Coordinates of N, CA, C and O and ligand atoms in Angstrom, one line a residue:
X9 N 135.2 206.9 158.4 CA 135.0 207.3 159.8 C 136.0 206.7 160.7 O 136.3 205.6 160.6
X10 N 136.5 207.6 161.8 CA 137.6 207.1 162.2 C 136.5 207.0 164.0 O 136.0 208.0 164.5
X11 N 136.3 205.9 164.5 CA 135.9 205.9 165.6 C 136.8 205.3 166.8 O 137.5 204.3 166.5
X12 N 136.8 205.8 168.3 CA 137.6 205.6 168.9 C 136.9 204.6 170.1 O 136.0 205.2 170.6
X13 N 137.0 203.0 170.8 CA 136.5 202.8 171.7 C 137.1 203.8 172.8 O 138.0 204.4 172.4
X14 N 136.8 204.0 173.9 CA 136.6 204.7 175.2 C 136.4 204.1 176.1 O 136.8 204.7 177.1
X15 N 135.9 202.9 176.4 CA 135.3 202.2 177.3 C 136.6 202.2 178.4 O 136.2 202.4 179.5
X16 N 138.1 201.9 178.2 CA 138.9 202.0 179.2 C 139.4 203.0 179.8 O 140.2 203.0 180.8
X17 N 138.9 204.2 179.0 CA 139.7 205.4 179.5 C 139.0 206.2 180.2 O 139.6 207.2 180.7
X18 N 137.8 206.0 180.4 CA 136.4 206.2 180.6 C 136.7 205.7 182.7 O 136.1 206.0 183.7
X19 N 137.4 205.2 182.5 CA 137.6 204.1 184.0 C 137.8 205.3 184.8 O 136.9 205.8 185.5
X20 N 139.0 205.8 184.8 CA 139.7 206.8 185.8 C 140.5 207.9 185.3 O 141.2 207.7 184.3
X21 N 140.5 209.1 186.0 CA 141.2 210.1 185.5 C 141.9 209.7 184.6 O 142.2 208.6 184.3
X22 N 142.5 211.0 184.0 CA 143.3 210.3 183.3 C 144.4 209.3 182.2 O 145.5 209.1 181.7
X23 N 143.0 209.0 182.2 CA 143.2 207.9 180.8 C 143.5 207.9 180.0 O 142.8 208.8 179.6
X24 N 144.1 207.6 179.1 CA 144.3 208.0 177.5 C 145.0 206.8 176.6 O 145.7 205.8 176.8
X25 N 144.4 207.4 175.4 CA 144.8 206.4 174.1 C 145.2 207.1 173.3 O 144.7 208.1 172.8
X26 N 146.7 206.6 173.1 CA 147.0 207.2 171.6 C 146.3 207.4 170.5 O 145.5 206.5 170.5
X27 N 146.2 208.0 169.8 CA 145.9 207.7 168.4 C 147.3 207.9 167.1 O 147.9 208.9 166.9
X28 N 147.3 206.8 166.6 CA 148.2 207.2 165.4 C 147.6 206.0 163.9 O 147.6 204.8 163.7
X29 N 147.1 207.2 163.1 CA 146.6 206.4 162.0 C 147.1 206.6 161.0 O 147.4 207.8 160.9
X30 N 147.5 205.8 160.0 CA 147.2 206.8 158.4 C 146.2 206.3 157.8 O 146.1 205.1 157.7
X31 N 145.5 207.0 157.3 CA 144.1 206.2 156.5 C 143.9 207.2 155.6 O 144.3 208.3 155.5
X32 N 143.4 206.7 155.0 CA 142.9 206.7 153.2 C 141.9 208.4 153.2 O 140.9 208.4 153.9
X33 N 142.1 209.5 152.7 CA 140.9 210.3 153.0 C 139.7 210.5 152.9 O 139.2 211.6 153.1
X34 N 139.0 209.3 152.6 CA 137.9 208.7 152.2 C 137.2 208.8 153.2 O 136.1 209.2 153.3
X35 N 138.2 208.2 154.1 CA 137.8 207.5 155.9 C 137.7 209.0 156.3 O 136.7 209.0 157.0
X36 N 138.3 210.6 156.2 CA 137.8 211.2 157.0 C 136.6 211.8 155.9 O 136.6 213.0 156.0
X37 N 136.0 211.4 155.2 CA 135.2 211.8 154.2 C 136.0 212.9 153.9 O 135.4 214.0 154.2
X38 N 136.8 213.2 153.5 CA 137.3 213.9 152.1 C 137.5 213.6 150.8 O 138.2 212.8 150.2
X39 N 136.8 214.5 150.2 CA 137.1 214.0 148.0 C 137.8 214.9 148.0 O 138.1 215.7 148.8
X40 N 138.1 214.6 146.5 CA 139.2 214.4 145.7 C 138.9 216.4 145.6 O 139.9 217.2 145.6
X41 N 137.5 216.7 145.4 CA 136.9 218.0 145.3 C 137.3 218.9 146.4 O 137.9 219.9 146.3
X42 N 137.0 218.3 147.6 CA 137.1 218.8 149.4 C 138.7 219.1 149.0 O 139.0 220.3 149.1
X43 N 139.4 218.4 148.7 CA 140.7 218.6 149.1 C 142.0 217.4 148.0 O 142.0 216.2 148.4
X44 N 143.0 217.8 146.8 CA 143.3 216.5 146.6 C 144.6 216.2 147.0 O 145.8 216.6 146.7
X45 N 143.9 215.2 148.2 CA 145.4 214.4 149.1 C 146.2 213.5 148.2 O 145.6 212.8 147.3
X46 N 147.1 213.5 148.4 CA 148.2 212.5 147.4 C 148.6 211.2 148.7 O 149.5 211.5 149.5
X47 N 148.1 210.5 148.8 CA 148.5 209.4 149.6 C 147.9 209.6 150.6 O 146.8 210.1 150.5
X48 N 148.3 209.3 151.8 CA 147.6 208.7 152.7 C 147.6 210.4 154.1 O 148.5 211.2 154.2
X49 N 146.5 210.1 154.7 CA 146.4 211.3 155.7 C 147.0 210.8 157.5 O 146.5 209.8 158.1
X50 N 147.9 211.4 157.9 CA 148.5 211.1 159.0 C 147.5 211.8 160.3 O 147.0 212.9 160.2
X51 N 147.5 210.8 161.4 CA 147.1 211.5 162.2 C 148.2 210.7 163.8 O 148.6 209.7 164.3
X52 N 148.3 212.3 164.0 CA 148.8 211.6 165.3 C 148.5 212.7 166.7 O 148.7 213.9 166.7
X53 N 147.9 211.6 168.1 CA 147.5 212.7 168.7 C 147.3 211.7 169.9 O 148.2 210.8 170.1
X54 N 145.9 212.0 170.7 CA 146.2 211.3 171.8 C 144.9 211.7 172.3 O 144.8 212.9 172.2
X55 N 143.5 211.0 173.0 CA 142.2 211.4 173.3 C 142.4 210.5 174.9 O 142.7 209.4 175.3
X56 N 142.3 211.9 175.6 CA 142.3 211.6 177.2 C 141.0 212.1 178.0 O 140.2 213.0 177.7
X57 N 141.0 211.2 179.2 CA 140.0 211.6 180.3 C 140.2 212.9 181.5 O 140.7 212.9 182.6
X58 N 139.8 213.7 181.0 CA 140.2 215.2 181.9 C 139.1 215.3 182.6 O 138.6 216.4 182.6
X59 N 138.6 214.4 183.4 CA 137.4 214.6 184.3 C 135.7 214.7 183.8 O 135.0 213.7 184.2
X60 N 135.1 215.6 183.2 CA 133.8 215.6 182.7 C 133.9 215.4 181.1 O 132.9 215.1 180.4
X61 N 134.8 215.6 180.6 CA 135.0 215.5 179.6 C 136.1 214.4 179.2 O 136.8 213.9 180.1
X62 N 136.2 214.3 177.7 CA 137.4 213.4 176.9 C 137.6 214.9 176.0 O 136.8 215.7 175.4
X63 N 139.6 215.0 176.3 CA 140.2 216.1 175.3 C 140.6 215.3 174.2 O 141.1 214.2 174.6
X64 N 140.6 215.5 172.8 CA 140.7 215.1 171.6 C 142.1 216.2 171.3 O 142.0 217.3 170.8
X65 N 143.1 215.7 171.6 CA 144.3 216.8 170.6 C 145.1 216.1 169.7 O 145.8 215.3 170.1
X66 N 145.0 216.4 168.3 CA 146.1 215.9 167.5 C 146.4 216.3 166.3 O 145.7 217.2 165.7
X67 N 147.4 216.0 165.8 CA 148.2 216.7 164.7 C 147.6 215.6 163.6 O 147.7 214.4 163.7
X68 N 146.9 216.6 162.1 CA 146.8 215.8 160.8 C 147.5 216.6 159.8 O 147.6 217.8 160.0
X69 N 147.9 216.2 159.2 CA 149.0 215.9 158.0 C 148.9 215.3 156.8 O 148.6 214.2 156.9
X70 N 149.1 216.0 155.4 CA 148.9 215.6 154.6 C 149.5 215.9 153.3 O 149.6 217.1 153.1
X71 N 150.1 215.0 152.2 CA 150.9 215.9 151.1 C 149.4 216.1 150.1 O 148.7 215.1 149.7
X72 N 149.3 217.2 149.8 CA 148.7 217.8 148.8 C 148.7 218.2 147.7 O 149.5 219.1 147.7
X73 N 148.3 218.2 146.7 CA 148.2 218.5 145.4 C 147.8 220.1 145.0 O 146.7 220.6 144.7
X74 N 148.6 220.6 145.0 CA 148.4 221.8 144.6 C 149.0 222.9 143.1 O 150.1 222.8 142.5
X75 N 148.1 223.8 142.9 CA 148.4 224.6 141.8 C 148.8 225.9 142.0 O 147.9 226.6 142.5
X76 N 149.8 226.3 141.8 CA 149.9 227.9 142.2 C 149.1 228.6 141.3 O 148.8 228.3 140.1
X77 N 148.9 230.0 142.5 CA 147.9 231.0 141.7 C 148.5 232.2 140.8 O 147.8 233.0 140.1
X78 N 150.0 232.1 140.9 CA 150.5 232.9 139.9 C 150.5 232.4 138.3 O 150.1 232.9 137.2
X79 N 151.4 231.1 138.9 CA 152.1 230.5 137.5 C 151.6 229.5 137.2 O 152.3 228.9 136.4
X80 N 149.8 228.7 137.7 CA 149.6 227.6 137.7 C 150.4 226.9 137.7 O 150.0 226.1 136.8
X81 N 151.7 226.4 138.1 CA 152.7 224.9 137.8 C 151.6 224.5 138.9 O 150.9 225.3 139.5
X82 N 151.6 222.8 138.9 CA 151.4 221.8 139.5 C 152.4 221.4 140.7 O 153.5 221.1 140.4
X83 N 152.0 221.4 141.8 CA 153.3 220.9 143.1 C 152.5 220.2 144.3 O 151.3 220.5 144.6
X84 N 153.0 219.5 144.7 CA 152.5 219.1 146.0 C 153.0 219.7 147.3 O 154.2 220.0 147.2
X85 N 152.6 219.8 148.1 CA 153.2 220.2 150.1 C 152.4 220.0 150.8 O 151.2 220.0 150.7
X86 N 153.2 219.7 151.8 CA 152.6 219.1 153.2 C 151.7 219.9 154.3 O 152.2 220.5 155.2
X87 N 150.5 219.7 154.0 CA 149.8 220.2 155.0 C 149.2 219.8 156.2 O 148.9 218.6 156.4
X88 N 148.9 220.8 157.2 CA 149.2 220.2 158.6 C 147.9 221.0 159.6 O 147.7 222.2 159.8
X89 N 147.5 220.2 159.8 CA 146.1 221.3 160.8 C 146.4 220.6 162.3 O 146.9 219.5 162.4
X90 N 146.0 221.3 163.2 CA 145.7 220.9 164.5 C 144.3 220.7 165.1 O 143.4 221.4 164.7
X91 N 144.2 219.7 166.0 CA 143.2 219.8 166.8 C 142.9 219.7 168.4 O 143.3 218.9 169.2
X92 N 142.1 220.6 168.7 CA 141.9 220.3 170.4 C 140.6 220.9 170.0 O 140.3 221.8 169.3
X93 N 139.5 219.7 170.9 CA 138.2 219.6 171.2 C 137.8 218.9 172.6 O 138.4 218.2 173.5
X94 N 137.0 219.2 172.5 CA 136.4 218.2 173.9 C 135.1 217.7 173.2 O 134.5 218.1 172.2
X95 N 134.7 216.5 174.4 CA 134.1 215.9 173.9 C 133.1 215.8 175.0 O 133.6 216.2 176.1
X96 N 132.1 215.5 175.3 CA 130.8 215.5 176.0 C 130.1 214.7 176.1 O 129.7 214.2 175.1
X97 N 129.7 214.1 177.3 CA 129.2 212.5 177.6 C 127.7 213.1 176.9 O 127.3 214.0 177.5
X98 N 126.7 212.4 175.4 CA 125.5 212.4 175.5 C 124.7 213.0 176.7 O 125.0 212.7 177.9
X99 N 123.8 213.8 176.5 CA 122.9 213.8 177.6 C 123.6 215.0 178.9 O 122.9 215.7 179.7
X100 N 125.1 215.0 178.7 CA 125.1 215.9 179.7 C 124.8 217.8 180.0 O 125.0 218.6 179.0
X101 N 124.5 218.3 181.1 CA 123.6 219.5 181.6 C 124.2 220.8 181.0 O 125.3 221.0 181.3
X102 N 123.6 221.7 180.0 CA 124.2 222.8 179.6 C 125.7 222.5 178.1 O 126.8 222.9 177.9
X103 N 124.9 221.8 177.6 CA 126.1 221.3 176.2 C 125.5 222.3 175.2 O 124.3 222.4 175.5
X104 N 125.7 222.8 174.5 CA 125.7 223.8 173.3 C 125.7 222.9 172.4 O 126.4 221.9 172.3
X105 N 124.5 223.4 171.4 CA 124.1 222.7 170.3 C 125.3 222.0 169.1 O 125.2 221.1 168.3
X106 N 126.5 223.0 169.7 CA 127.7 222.5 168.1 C 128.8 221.9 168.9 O 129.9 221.6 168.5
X107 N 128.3 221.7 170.3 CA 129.5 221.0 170.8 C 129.4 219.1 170.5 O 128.3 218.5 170.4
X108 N 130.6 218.6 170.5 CA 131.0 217.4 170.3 C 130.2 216.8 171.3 O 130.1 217.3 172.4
X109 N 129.6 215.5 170.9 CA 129.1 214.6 172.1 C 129.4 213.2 171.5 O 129.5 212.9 170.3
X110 N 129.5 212.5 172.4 CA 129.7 210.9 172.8 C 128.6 210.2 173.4 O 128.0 210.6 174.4
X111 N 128.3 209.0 172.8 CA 127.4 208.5 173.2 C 128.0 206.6 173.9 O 128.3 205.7 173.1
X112 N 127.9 206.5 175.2 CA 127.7 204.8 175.3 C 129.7 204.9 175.0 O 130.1 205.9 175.6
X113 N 130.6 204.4 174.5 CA 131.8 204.1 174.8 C 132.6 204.4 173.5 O 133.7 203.9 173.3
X114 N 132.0 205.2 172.6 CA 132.2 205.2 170.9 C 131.9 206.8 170.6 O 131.0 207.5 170.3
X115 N 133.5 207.1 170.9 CA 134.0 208.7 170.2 C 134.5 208.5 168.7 O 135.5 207.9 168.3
X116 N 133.5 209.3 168.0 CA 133.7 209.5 166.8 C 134.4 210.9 166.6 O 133.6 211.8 166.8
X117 N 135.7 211.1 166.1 CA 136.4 212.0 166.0 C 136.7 212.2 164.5 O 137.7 212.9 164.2
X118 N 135.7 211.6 163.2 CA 136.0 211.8 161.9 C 136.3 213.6 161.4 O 137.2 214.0 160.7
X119 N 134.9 214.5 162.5 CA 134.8 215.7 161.9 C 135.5 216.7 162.2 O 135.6 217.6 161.3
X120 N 136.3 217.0 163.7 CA 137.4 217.5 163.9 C 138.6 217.6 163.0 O 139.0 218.6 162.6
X121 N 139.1 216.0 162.5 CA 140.0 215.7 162.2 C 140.0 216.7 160.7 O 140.6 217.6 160.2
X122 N 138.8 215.9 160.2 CA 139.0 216.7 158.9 C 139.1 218.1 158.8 O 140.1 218.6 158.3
X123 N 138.2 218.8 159.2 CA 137.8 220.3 159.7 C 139.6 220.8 159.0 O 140.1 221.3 158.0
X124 N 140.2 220.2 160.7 CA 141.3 220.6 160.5 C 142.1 221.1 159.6 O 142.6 222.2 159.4
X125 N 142.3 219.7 158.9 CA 143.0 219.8 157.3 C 142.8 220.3 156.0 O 143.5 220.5 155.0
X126 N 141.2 220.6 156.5 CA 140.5 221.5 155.5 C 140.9 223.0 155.1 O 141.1 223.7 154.1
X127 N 141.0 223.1 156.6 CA 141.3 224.6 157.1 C 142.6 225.3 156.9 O 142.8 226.5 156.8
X128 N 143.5 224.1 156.9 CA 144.9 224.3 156.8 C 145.1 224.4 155.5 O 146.2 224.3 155.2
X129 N 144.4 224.5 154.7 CA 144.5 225.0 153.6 C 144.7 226.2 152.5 O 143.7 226.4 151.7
X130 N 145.7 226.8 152.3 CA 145.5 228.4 152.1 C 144.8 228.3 151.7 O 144.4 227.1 151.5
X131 N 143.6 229.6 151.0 CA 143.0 229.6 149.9 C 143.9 230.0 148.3 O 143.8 229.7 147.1
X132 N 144.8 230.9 149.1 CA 145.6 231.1 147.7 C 147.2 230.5 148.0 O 147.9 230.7 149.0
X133 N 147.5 229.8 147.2 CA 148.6 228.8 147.4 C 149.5 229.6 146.5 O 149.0 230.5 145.8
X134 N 151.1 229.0 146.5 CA 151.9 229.9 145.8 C 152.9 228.7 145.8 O 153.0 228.0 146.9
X135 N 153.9 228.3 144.4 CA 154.4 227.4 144.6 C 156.0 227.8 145.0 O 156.9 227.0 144.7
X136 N 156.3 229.2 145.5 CA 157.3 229.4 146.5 C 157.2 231.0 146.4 O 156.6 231.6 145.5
X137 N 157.7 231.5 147.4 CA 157.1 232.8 148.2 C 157.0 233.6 146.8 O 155.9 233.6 146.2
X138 N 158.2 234.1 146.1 CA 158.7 234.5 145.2 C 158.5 234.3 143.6 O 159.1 234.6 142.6
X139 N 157.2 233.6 144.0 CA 156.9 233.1 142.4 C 157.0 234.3 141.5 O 156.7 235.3 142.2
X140 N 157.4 234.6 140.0 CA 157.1 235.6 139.3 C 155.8 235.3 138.2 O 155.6 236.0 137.2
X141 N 155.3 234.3 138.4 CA 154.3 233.9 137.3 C 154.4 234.0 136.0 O 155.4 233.8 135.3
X142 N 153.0 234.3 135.7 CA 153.1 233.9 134.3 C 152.8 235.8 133.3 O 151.8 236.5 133.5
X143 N 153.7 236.2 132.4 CA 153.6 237.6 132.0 C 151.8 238.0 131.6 O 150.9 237.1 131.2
X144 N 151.7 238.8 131.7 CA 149.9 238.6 131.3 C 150.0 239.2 129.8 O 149.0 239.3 129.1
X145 N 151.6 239.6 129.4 CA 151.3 240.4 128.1 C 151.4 238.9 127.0 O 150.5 238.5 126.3
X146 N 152.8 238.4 127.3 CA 153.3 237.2 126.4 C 152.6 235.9 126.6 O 152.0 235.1 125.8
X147 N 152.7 235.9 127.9 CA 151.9 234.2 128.3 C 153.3 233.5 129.1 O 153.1 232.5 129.8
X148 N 154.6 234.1 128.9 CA 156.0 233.3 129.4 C 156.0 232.9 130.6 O 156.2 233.8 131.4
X149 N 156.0 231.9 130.9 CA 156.4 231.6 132.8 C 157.7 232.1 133.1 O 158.7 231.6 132.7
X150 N 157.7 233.6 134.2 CA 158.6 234.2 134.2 C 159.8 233.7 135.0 O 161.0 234.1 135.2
X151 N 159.0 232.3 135.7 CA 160.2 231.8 136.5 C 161.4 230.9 135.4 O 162.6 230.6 135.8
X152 N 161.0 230.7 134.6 CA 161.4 230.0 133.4 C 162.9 231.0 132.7 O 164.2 231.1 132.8
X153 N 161.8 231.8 132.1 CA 162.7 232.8 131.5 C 162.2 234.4 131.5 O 161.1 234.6 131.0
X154 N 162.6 235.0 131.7 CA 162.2 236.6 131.7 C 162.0 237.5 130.5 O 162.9 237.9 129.7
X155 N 160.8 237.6 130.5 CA 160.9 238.5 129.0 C 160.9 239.7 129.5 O 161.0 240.0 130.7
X156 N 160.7 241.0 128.1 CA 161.1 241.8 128.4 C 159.8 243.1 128.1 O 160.0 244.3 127.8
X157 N 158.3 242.2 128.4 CA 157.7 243.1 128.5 C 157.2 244.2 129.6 O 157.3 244.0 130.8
X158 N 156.8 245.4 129.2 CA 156.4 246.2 130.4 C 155.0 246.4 131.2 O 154.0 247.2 130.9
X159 N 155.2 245.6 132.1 CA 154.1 244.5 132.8 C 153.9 245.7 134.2 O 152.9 246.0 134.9
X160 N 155.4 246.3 134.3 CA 155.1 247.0 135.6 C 154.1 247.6 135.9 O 153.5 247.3 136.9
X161 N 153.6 248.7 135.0 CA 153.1 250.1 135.6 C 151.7 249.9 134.5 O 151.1 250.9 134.1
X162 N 151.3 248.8 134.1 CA 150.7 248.3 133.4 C 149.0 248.1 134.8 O 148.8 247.1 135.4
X163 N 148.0 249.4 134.9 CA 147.2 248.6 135.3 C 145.4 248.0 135.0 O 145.0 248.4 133.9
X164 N 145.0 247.7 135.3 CA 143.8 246.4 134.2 C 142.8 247.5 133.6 O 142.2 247.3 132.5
X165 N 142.6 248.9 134.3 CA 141.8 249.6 133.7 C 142.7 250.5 132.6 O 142.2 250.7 131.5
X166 N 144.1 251.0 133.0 CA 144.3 251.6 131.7 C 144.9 250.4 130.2 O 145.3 250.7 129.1
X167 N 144.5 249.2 130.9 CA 145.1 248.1 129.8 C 144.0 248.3 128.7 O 144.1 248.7 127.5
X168 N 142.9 248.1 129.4 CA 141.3 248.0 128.8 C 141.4 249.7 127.5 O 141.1 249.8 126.3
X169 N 141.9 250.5 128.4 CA 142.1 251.7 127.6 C 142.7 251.9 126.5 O 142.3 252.5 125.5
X170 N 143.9 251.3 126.6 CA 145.0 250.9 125.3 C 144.7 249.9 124.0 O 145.2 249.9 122.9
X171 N 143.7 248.9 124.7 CA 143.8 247.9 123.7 C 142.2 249.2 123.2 O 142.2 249.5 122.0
X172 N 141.3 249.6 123.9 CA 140.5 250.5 122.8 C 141.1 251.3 121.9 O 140.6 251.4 120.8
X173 N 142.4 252.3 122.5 CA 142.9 253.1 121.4 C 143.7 252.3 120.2 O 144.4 253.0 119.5
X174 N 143.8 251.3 120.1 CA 144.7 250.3 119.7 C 144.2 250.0 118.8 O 145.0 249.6 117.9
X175 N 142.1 249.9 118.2 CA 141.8 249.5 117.3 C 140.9 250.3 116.9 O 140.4 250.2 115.8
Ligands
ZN219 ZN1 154.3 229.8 140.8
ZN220 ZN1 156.2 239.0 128.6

């Protein structure tokens, strides 16, 4: 959990504290399942006093472990989410049930952060725009070497069709 004191910024307009961490992704509760970070998660940003509220904006960052969806290879890249939230003194008039609140001088900004990085996550990853994958006739990784089967005009229902007339 990454918590932030407040108590000085809290004083007068204005105010603000950097934030720059790297911590472990443990600390923003992420596993290895949630997301697998390869070293350490970057945060850098900055939580200021804008009058009724504290603005939370910052940039997280992270190298990731990833598998492409064509060719399964294994690769890592840097992924990057943003954040801007506000944050809400406890107790104050008309706050909405999913808005951020603060309590006493201790902004906990763990769930933002992560959210973020979560999100910045394609769902379908590709280990470069252009991947050619893997042939579905031979099995060949075609970024490797190109075989010479006819994959084109090949589609899943008339495949189903051929391998029936086939036996
Ligand atoms: Zn690939
Ligand atoms: Zn092939």
């Amino acid at each position: 959990m990454i918590k932030v004191n407040v108590a000085e910024i809290k004083k007068h307009l204005t105010g603000k504290k950097i934030l720059q961490y790297d911590v472990e992704p443990a600390e923003l509760d992420i596993l290895e399942t949630d997301l697998p970070v390869a070293g350490l998660v970057h945060i850098d940003g900055e939580l200021s006093n804008v009058g009724d509220v504290l603005l939370l904006k910052a940039k997280v960052s992270a190298v990731v472990n990833r598998v492409c969806s064509r060719c399964l290879k294994e690769f890592t890249a840097e992924s990057y989410g943003e954040v801007t939230e506000k944050y809400y003194p406890a107790g104050s008039p008309g706050v909405e049930n999913d808005a951020y609140v603060y309590d006493a001088d201790i902004v906990d900004i763990t769930e933002p952060l992560r959210e973020s990085l979560l999100l910045a996550e394609p769902l379908r990853v590709l280990c470069k725009e252009d991947c050619l994958g893997i042939c579905p006739v031979c099995g060949t990784d075609r970024n490797v070497q190109p075989c010479s089967c006819d994959t084109g005009t090949i589609d899943p229902r008339l495949a189903a069709l051929k391998q029936f007339i086939k036996y």
